[in-house]
PDB file of C-alpha atoms in Angstrom:
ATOM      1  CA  UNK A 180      38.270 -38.128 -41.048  1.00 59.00           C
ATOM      2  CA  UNK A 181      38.521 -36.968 -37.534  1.00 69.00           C
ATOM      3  CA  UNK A 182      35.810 -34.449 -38.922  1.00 70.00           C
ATOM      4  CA  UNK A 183      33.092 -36.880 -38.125  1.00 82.00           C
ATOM      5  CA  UNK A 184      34.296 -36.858 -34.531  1.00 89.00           C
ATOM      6  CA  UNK A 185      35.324 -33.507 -33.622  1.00 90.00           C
ATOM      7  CA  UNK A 186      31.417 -33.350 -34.035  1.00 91.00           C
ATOM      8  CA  UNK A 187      30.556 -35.112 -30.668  1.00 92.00           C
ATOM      9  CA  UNK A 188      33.234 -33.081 -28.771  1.00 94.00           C
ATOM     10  CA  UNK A 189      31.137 -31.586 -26.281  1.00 93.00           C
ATOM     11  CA  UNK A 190      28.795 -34.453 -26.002  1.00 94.00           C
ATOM     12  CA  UNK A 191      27.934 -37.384 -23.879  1.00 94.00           C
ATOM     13  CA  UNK A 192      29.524 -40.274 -25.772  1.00 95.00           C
ATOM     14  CA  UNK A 193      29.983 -44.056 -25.337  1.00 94.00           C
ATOM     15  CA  UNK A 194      33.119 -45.650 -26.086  1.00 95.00           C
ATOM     16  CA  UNK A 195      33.661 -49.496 -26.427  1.00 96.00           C
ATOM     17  CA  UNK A 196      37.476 -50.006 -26.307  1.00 96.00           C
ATOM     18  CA  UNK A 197      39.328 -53.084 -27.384  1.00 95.00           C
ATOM     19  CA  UNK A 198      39.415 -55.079 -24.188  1.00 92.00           C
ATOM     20  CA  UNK A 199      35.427 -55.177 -24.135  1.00 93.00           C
ATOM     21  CA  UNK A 200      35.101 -52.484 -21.190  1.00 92.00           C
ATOM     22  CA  UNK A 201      32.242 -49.689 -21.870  1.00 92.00           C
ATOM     23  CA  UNK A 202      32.682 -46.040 -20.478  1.00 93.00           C
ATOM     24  CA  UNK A 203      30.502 -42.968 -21.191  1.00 93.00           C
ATOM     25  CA  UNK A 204      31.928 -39.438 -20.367  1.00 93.00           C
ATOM     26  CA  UNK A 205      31.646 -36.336 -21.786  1.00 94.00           C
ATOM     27  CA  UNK A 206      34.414 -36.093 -24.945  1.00 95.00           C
ATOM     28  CA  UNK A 207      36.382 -33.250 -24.284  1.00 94.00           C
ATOM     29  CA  UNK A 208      38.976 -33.854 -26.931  1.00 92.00           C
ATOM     30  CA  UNK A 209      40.784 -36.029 -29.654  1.00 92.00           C
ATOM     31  CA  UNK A 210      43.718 -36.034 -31.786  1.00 93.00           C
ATOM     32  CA  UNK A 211      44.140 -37.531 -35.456  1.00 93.00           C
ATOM     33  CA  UNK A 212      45.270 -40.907 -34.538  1.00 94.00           C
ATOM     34  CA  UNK A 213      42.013 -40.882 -31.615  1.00 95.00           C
ATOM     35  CA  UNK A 214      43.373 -40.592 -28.289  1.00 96.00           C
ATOM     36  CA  UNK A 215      40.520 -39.879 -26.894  1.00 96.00           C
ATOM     37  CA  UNK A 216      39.758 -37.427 -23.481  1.00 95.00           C
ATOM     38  CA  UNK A 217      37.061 -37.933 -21.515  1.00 94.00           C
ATOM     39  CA  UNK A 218      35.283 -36.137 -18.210  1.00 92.00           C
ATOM     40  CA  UNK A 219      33.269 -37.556 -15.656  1.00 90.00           C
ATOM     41  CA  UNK A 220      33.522 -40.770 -16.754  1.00 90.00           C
ATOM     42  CA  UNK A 221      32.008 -43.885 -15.616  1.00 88.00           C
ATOM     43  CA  UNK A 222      32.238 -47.525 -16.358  1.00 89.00           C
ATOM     44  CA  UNK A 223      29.195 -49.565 -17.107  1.00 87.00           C
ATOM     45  CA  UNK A 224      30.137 -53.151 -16.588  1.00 86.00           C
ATOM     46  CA  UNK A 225      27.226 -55.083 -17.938  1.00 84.00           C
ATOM     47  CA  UNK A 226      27.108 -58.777 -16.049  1.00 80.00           C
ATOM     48  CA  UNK A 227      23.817 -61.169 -16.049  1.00 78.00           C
ATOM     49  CA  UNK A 228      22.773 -60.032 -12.956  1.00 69.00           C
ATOM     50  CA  UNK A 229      22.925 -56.501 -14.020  1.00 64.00           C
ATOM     51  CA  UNK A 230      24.614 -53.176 -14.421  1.00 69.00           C
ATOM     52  CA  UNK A 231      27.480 -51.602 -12.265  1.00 69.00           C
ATOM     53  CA  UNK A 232      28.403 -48.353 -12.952  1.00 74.00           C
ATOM     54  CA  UNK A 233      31.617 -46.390 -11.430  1.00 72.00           C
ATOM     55  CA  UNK A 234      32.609 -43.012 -11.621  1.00 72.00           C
ATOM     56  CA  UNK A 235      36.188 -42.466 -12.787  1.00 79.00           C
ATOM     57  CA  UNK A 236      36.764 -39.118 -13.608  1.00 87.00           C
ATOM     58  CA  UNK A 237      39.339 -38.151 -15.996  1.00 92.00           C
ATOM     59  CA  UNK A 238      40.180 -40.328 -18.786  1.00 93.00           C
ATOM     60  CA  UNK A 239      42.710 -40.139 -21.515  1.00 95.00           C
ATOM     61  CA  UNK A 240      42.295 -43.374 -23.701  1.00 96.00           C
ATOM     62  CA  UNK A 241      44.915 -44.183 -26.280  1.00 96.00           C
ATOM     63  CA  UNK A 242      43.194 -44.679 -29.611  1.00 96.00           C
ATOM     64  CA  UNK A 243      45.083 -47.676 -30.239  1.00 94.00           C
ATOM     65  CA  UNK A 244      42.315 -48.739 -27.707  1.00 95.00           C
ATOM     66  CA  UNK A 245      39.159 -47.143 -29.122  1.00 96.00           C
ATOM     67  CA  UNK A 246      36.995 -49.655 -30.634  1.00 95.00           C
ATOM     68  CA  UNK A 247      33.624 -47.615 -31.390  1.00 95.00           C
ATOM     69  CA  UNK A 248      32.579 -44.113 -30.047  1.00 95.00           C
ATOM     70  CA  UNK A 249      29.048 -43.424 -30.249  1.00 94.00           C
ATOM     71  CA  UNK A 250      27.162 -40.543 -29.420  1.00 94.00           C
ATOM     72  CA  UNK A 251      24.626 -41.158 -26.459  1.00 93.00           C
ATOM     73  CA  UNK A 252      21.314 -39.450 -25.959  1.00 92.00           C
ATOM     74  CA  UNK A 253      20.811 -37.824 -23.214  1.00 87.00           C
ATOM     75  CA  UNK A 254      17.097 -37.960 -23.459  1.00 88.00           C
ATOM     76  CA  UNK A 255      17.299 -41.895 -23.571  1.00 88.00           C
ATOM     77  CA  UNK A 256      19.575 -42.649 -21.400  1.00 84.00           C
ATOM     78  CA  UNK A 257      17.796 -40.996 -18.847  1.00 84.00           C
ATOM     79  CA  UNK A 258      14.431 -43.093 -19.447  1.00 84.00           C
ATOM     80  CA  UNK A 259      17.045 -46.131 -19.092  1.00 83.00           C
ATOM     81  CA  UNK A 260      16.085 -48.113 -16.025  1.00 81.00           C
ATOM     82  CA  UNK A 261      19.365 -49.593 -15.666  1.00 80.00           C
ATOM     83  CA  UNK A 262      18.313 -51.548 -12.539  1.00 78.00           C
ATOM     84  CA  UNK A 263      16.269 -54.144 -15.396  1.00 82.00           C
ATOM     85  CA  UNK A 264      19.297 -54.242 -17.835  1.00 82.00           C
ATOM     86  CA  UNK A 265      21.318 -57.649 -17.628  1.00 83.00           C
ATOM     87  CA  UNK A 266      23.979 -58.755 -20.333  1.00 85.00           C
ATOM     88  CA  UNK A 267      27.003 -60.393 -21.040  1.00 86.00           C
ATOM     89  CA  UNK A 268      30.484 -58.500 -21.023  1.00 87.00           C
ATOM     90  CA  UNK A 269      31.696 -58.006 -24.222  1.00 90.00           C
ATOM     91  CA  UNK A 270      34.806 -60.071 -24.612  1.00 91.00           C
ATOM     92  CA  UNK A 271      38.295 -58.268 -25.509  1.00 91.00           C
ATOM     93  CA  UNK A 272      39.493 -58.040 -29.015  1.00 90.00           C
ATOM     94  CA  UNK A 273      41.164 -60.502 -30.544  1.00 89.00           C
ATOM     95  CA  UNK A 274      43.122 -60.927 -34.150  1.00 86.00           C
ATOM     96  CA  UNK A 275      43.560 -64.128 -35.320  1.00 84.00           C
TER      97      UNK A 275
ATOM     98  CA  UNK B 190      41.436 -30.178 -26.204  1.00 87.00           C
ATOM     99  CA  UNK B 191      44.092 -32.405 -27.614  1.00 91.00           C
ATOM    100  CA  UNK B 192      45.232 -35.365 -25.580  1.00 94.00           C
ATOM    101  CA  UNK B 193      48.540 -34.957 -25.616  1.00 94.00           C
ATOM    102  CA  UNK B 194      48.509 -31.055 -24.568  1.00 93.00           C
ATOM    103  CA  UNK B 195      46.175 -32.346 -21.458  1.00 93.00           C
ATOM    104  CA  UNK B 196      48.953 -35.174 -20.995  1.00 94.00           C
ATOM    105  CA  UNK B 197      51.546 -31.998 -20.859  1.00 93.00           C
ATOM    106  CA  UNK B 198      49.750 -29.815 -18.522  1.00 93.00           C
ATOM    107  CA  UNK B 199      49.191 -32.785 -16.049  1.00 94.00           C
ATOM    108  CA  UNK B 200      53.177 -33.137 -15.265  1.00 95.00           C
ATOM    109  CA  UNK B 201      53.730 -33.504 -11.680  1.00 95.00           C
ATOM    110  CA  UNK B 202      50.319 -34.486 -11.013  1.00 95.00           C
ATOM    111  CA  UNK B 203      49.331 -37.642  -9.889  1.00 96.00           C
ATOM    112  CA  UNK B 204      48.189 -40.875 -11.938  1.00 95.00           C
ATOM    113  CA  UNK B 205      47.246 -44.154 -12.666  1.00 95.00           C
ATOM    114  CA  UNK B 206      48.230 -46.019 -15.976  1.00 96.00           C
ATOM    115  CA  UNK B 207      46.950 -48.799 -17.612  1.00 96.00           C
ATOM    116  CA  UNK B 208      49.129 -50.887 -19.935  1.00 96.00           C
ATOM    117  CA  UNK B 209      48.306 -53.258 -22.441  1.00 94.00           C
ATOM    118  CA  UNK B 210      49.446 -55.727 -20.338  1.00 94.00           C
ATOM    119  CA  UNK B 211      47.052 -55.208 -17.864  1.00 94.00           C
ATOM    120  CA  UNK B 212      49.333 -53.459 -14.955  1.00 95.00           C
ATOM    121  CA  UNK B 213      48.679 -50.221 -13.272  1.00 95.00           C
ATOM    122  CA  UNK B 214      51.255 -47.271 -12.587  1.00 96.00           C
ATOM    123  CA  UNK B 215      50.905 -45.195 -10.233  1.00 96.00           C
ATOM    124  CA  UNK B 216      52.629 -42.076  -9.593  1.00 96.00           C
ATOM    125  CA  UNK B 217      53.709 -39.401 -10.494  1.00 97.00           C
ATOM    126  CA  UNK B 218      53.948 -37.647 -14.219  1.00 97.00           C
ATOM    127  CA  UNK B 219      57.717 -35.887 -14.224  1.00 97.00           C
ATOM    128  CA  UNK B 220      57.807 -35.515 -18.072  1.00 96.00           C
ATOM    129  CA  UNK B 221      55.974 -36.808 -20.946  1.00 95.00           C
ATOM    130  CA  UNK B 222      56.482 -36.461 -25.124  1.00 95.00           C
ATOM    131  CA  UNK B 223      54.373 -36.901 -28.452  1.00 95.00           C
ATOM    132  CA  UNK B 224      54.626 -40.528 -28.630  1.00 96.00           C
ATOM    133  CA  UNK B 225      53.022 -40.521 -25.399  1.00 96.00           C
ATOM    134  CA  UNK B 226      56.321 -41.659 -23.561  1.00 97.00           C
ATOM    135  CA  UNK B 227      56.407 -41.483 -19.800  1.00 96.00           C
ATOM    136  CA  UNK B 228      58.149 -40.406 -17.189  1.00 97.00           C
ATOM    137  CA  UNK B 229      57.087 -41.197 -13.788  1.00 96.00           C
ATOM    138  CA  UNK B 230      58.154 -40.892  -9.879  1.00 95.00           C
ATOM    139  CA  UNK B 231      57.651 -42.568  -7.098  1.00 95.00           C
ATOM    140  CA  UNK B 232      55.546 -45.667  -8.827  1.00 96.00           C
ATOM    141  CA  UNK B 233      53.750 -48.248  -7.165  1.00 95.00           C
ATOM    142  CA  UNK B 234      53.020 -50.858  -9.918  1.00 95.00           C
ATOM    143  CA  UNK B 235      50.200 -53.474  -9.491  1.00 95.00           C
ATOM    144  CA  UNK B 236      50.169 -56.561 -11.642  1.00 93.00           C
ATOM    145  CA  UNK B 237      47.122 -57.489 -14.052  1.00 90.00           C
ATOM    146  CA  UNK B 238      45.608 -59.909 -11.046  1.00 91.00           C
ATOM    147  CA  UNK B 239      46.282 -56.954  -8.423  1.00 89.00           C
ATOM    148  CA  UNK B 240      48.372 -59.198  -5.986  1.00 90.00           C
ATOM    149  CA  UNK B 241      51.788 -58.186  -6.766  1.00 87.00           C
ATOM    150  CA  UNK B 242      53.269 -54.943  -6.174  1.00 92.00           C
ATOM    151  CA  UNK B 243      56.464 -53.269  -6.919  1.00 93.00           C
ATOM    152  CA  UNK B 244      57.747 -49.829  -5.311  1.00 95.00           C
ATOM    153  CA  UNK B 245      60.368 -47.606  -7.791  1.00 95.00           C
ATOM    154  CA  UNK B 246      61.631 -44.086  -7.315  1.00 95.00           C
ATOM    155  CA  UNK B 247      61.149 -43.749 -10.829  1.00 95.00           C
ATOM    156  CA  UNK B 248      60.224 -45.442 -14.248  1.00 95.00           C
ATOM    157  CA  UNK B 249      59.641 -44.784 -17.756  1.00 97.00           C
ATOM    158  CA  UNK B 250      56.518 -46.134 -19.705  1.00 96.00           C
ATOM    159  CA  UNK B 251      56.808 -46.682 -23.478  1.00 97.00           C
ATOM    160  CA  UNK B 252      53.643 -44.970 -24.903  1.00 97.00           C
ATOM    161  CA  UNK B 253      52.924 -47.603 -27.127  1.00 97.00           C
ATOM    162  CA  UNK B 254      52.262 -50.078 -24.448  1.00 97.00           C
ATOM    163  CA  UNK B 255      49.660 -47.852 -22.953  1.00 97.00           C
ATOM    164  CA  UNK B 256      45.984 -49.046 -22.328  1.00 96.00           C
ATOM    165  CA  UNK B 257      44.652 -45.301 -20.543  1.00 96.00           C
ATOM    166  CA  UNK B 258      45.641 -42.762 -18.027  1.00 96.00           C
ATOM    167  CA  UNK B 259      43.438 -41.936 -15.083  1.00 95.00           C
ATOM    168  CA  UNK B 260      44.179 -38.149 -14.606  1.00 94.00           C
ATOM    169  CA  UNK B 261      42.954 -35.972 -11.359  1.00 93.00           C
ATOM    170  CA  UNK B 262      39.816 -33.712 -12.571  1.00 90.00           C
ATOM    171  CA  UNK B 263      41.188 -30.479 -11.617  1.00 89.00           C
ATOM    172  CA  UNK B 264      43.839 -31.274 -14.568  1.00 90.00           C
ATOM    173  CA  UNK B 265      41.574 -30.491 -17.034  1.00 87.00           C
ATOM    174  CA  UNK B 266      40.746 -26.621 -15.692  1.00 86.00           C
ATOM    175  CA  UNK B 267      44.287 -25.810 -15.598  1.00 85.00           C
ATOM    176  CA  UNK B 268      45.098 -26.866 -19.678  1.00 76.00           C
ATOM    177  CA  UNK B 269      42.846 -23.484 -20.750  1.00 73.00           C
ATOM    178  CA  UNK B 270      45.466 -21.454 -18.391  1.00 74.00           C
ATOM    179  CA  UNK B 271      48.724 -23.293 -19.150  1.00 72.00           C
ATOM    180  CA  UNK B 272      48.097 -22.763 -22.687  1.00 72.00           C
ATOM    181  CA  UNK B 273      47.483 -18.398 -22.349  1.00 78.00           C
ATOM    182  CA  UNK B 274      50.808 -19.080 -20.534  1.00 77.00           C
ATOM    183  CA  UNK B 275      52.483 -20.763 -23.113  1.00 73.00           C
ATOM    184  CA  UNK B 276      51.567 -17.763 -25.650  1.00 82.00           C
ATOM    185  CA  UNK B 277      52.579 -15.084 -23.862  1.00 85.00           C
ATOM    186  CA  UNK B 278      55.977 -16.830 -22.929  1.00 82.00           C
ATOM    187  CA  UNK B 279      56.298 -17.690 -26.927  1.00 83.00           C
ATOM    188  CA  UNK B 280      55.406 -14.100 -27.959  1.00 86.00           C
ATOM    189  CA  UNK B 281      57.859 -12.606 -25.211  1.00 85.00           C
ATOM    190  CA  UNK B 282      60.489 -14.752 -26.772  1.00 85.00           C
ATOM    191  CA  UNK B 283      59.831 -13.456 -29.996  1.00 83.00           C
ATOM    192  CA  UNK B 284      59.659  -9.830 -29.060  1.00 82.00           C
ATOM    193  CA  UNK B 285      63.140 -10.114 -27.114  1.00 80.00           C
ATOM    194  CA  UNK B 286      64.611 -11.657 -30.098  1.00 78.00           C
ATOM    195  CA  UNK B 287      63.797  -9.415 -32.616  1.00 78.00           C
ATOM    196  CA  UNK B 288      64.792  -6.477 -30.655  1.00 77.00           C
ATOM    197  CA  UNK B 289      68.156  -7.952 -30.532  1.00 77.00           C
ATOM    198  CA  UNK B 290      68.395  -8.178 -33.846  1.00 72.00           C
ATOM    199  CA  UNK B 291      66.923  -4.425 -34.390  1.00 63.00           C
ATOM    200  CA  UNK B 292      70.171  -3.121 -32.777  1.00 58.00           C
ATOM    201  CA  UNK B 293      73.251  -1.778 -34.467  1.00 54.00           C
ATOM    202  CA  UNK B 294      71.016   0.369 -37.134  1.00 50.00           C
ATOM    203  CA  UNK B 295      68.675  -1.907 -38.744  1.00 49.00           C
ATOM    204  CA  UNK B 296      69.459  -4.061 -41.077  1.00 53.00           C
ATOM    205  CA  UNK B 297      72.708  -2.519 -43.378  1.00 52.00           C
ATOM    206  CA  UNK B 298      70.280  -0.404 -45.453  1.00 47.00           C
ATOM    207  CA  UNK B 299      69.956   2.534 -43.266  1.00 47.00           C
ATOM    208  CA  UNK B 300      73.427   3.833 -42.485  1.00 49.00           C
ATOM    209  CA  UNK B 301      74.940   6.324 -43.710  1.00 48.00           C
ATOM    210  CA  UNK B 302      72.456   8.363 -44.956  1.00 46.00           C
ATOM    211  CA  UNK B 303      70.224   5.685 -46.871  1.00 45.00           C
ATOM    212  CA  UNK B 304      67.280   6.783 -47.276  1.00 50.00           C
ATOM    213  CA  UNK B 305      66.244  10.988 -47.148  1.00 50.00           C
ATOM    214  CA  UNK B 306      67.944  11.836 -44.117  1.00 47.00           C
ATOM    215  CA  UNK B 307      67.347   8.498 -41.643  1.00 46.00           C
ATOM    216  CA  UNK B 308      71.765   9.023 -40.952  1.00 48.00           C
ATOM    217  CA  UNK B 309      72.759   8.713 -37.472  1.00 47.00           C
ATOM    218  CA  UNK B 310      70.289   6.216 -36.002  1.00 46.00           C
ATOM    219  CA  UNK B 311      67.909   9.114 -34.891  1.00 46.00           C
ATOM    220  CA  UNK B 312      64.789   8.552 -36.119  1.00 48.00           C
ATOM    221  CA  UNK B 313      63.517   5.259 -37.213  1.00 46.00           C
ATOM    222  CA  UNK B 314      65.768   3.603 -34.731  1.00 46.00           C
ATOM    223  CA  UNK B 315      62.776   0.654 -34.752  1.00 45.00           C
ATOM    224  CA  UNK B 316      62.790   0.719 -38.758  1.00 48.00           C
ATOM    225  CA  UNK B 317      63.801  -2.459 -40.764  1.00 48.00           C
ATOM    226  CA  UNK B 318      62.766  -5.126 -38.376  1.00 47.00           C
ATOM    227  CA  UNK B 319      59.441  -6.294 -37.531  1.00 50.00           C
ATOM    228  CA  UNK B 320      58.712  -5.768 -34.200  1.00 48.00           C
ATOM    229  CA  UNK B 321      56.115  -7.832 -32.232  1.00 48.00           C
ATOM    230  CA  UNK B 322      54.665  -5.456 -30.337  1.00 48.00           C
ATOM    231  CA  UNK B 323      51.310  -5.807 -30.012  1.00 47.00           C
TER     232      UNK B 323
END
Protein backbone atom coordinates (compact mmCIF):
# COMPACT_ATOMS: atom_id res chain seq x y z
CA UNK A 1 0.00 0.00 0.00
CA UNK A 2 2.84 2.19 0.95
CA UNK A 3 3.52 1.78 -2.92
CA UNK A 4 1.29 4.67 -3.67
CA UNK A 5 3.46 6.78 -1.39
CA UNK A 6 6.93 5.82 -1.81
CA UNK A 7 5.90 7.58 -5.16
CA UNK A 8 5.99 11.23 -3.79
CA UNK A 9 9.29 10.57 -1.90
CA UNK A 10 11.30 13.14 -3.37
CA UNK A 11 8.53 15.57 -3.79
CA UNK A 12 7.02 18.64 -2.33
CA UNK A 13 4.06 17.26 -0.39
CA UNK A 14 1.29 18.58 1.92
CA UNK A 15 0.36 16.82 4.91
CA UNK A 16 -2.84 17.52 7.03
CA UNK A 17 -2.27 15.69 10.37
CA UNK A 18 -4.90 14.86 12.91
CA UNK A 19 -4.85 17.93 15.09
CA UNK A 20 -5.87 20.18 11.96
CA UNK A 21 -2.22 21.75 11.52
CA UNK A 22 -0.97 21.87 7.66
CA UNK A 23 2.85 21.51 6.81
CA UNK A 24 4.46 21.14 3.35
CA UNK A 25 8.13 19.84 3.14
CA UNK A 26 9.87 17.89 0.93
CA UNK A 27 9.10 13.86 1.87
CA UNK A 28 12.25 12.36 2.36
CA UNK A 29 11.01 9.10 3.75
CA UNK A 30 8.25 6.73 5.22
CA UNK A 31 7.85 3.49 6.79
CA UNK A 32 4.82 0.91 6.48
CA UNK A 33 2.80 2.11 9.32
CA UNK A 34 3.55 6.14 7.77
CA UNK A 35 5.85 7.86 9.95
CA UNK A 36 6.46 10.26 7.84
CA UNK A 37 10.06 12.51 7.33
CA UNK A 38 10.01 15.66 6.12
CA UNK A 39 12.77 18.59 5.07
CA UNK A 40 12.45 22.13 5.06
CA UNK A 41 9.30 22.20 6.37
CA UNK A 42 6.97 24.92 7.04
CA UNK A 43 3.66 25.41 8.66
CA UNK A 44 0.86 27.16 6.91
CA UNK A 45 -1.58 28.23 9.54
CA UNK A 46 -4.57 29.41 7.62
CA UNK A 47 -6.64 32.14 9.96
CA UNK A 48 -9.40 34.72 8.44
CA UNK A 49 -7.12 37.30 8.21
CA UNK A 50 -4.74 35.24 6.28
CA UNK A 51 -1.81 32.92 5.92
CA UNK A 52 1.29 32.50 8.27
CA UNK A 53 3.82 30.40 7.23
CA UNK A 54 7.00 29.18 9.44
CA UNK A 55 9.91 27.39 8.58
CA UNK A 56 10.62 24.36 10.77
CA UNK A 57 13.08 22.31 9.35
CA UNK A 58 13.25 18.75 10.08
CA UNK A 59 10.22 16.85 10.76
CA UNK A 60 9.57 13.30 11.69
CA UNK A 61 5.69 12.90 12.08
CA UNK A 62 4.32 9.75 13.61
CA UNK A 63 1.77 8.28 11.24
CA UNK A 64 -0.56 7.75 13.93
CA UNK A 65 -0.78 11.56 13.14
CA UNK A 66 -0.98 11.67 9.34
CA UNK A 67 -4.35 12.50 8.23
CA UNK A 68 -3.88 13.09 4.29
CA UNK A 69 -0.57 13.55 2.30
CA UNK A 70 -0.97 15.10 -0.93
CA UNK A 71 1.37 15.82 -3.50
CA UNK A 72 1.79 19.69 -4.15
CA UNK A 73 2.64 21.33 -7.43
CA UNK A 74 5.28 23.19 -7.59
CA UNK A 75 4.14 25.07 -10.59
CA UNK A 76 0.91 26.16 -8.62
CA UNK A 77 1.97 26.84 -5.64
CA UNK A 78 4.22 29.24 -6.91
CA UNK A 79 1.37 31.30 -8.84
CA UNK A 80 -0.30 31.14 -5.18
CA UNK A 81 -0.56 34.68 -3.89
CA UNK A 82 -0.79 33.65 -0.43
CA UNK A 83 -1.03 37.28 0.79
CA UNK A 84 -5.13 37.04 -0.68
CA UNK A 85 -5.75 33.54 0.90
CA UNK A 86 -7.94 33.71 4.20
CA UNK A 87 -9.61 30.53 5.86
CA UNK A 88 -10.58 28.87 8.80
CA UNK A 89 -8.18 26.37 10.70
CA UNK A 90 -9.14 23.08 10.27
CA UNK A 91 -10.28 21.75 13.59
CA UNK A 92 -8.43 18.57 15.21
CA UNK A 93 -9.77 15.13 14.77
CA UNK A 94 -12.18 13.85 16.71
CA UNK A 95 -13.92 10.14 17.15
CA UNK A 96 -17.05 10.04 18.58
CA UNK B 1 14.99 7.12 4.26
CA UNK B 2 13.08 5.31 6.92
CA UNK B 3 11.99 7.23 9.97
CA UNK B 4 13.10 5.26 12.42
CA UNK B 5 16.84 4.81 10.95
CA UNK B 6 16.83 8.90 10.83
CA UNK B 7 15.43 8.67 14.55
CA UNK B 8 18.73 6.32 15.19
CA UNK B 9 21.29 8.39 13.58
CA UNK B 10 20.01 11.57 15.44
CA UNK B 11 21.10 10.12 19.09
CA UNK B 12 22.79 12.70 21.03
CA UNK B 13 21.51 15.40 19.00
CA UNK B 14 19.26 17.84 20.10
CA UNK B 15 15.27 17.94 19.96
CA UNK B 16 11.98 18.97 20.47
CA UNK B 17 8.97 16.49 20.92
CA UNK B 18 5.53 16.83 20.60
CA UNK B 19 3.14 14.54 22.48
CA UNK B 20 -0.30 13.83 22.01
CA UNK B 21 -0.95 15.64 24.86
CA UNK B 22 0.18 18.68 23.61
CA UNK B 23 3.67 19.11 25.68
CA UNK B 24 7.04 19.70 24.25
CA UNK B 25 10.44 17.86 25.18
CA UNK B 26 13.28 19.19 24.79
CA UNK B 27 16.58 17.72 24.95
CA UNK B 28 18.57 15.56 24.22
CA UNK B 29 18.13 11.98 22.22
CA UNK B 30 20.48 9.34 24.41
CA UNK B 31 18.81 6.20 22.89
CA UNK B 32 15.81 5.41 20.97
CA UNK B 33 14.05 1.80 19.68
CA UNK B 34 11.45 0.53 16.97
CA UNK B 35 8.45 1.44 18.82
CA UNK B 36 9.74 4.80 18.71
CA UNK B 37 10.57 4.79 22.57
CA UNK B 38 12.68 7.59 23.94
CA UNK B 39 15.35 8.30 25.79
CA UNK B 40 16.21 11.76 26.56
CA UNK B 41 18.74 14.10 28.71
CA UNK B 42 18.69 17.06 30.12
CA UNK B 43 14.75 17.89 29.25
CA UNK B 44 13.06 21.00 29.64
CA UNK B 45 9.31 20.13 29.27
CA UNK B 46 6.71 22.86 28.40
CA UNK B 47 3.05 22.22 29.03
CA UNK B 48 0.30 22.33 26.14
CA UNK B 49 -0.49 26.27 27.17
CA UNK B 50 3.46 26.96 27.28
CA UNK B 51 3.40 28.43 30.91
CA UNK B 52 4.65 25.63 32.89
CA UNK B 53 7.97 24.22 32.77
CA UNK B 54 9.73 21.35 34.27
CA UNK B 55 13.70 20.77 34.27
CA UNK B 56 14.86 16.70 34.42
CA UNK B 57 18.30 15.22 33.95
CA UNK B 58 16.64 12.66 32.11
CA UNK B 59 13.25 11.09 30.91
CA UNK B 60 11.83 8.48 28.84
CA UNK B 61 8.95 9.13 26.25
CA UNK B 62 6.61 6.24 25.36
CA UNK B 63 6.51 6.30 21.49
CA UNK B 64 3.02 5.84 21.33
CA UNK B 65 2.22 9.08 22.95
CA UNK B 66 4.19 10.93 20.37
CA UNK B 67 2.65 13.80 18.21
CA UNK B 68 6.32 14.68 16.04
CA UNK B 69 9.95 15.25 16.56
CA UNK B 70 11.62 18.45 15.49
CA UNK B 71 15.15 17.18 14.47
CA UNK B 72 18.32 19.64 13.66
CA UNK B 73 18.79 19.68 9.64
CA UNK B 74 22.26 18.60 9.57
CA UNK B 75 20.72 15.14 10.98
CA UNK B 76 19.53 14.22 7.89
CA UNK B 77 23.20 14.44 5.90
CA UNK B 78 24.77 12.31 8.39
CA UNK B 79 21.98 9.07 8.04
CA UNK B 80 23.65 8.36 4.25
CA UNK B 81 27.18 8.09 6.26
CA UNK B 82 26.06 6.33 9.46
CA UNK B 83 24.51 3.77 7.41
CA UNK B 84 28.11 2.93 4.99
CA UNK B 85 29.30 2.74 8.64
CA UNK B 86 26.99 0.39 9.83
CA UNK B 87 27.91 -2.05 6.75
CA UNK B 88 31.28 -2.10 6.96
CA UNK B 89 31.16 -2.66 10.85
CA UNK B 90 28.45 -5.64 10.04
CA UNK B 91 30.64 -7.12 7.26
CA UNK B 92 33.89 -6.83 9.53
CA UNK B 93 31.96 -8.77 12.08
CA UNK B 94 31.18 -11.32 9.75
CA UNK B 95 34.60 -11.69 8.25
CA UNK B 96 36.22 -12.00 11.89
CA UNK B 97 33.76 -14.60 12.70
CA UNK B 98 34.10 -16.83 10.07
CA UNK B 99 37.76 -16.82 10.21
CA UNK B 100 37.43 -18.08 13.64
CA UNK B 101 35.59 -20.69 12.72
CA UNK B 102 38.02 -21.54 9.58
CA UNK B 103 40.72 -22.49 12.16
CA UNK B 104 41.68 -25.92 13.38
CA UNK B 105 41.52 -27.46 9.59
CA UNK B 106 38.25 -26.68 8.20
CA UNK B 107 35.46 -28.20 8.98
CA UNK B 108 36.32 -32.25 10.01
CA UNK B 109 36.38 -33.22 6.31
CA UNK B 110 39.85 -32.32 5.47
CA UNK B 111 42.16 -34.04 7.93
CA UNK B 112 43.93 -36.62 7.52
CA UNK B 113 44.35 -36.89 4.11
CA UNK B 114 40.62 -36.28 2.88
CA UNK B 115 40.60 -35.34 -0.15
CA UNK B 116 43.86 -36.05 -2.91
CA UNK B 117 46.54 -34.92 -0.83
CA UNK B 118 44.95 -31.60 1.17
CA UNK B 119 46.81 -33.64 4.72
CA UNK B 120 48.60 -31.40 6.94
CA UNK B 121 46.72 -28.10 6.68
CA UNK B 122 49.09 -26.90 3.81
CA UNK B 123 47.24 -25.96 1.12
CA UNK B 124 43.66 -25.03 1.25
CA UNK B 125 44.14 -23.80 4.75
CA UNK B 126 40.99 -21.22 3.73
CA UNK B 127 38.97 -24.33 2.23
CA UNK B 128 35.57 -25.39 3.80
CA UNK B 129 34.37 -22.11 5.11
CA UNK B 130 33.04 -19.27 3.30
CA UNK B 131 35.03 -16.47 3.69
CA UNK B 132 33.73 -12.86 3.30
CA UNK B 133 36.31 -11.38 1.72
CA UNK B 134 35.38 -9.19 -0.69
Amino acid sequence: MSAMLDALVGNKVEIVTNDGRVVVGILKGLDQVVNVVLANTEERVFTPEGVDRQALGLYLIRGDNVAVIGAVDENTELGMDFSTIKAQQLPPIVHD
Amino acid sequence: MLPLSLLKTAVNHPMLVELKNGETYNGHLVNCDNWMNLQLREVICTSRDGDHFWRMNECYVRGSTIKYLRIPDEVIDMVKEENTARMKAAKNRNRDQNNRNNRGGGRGGNRGGGRGGNRGGGRGGGRGGYNNQR
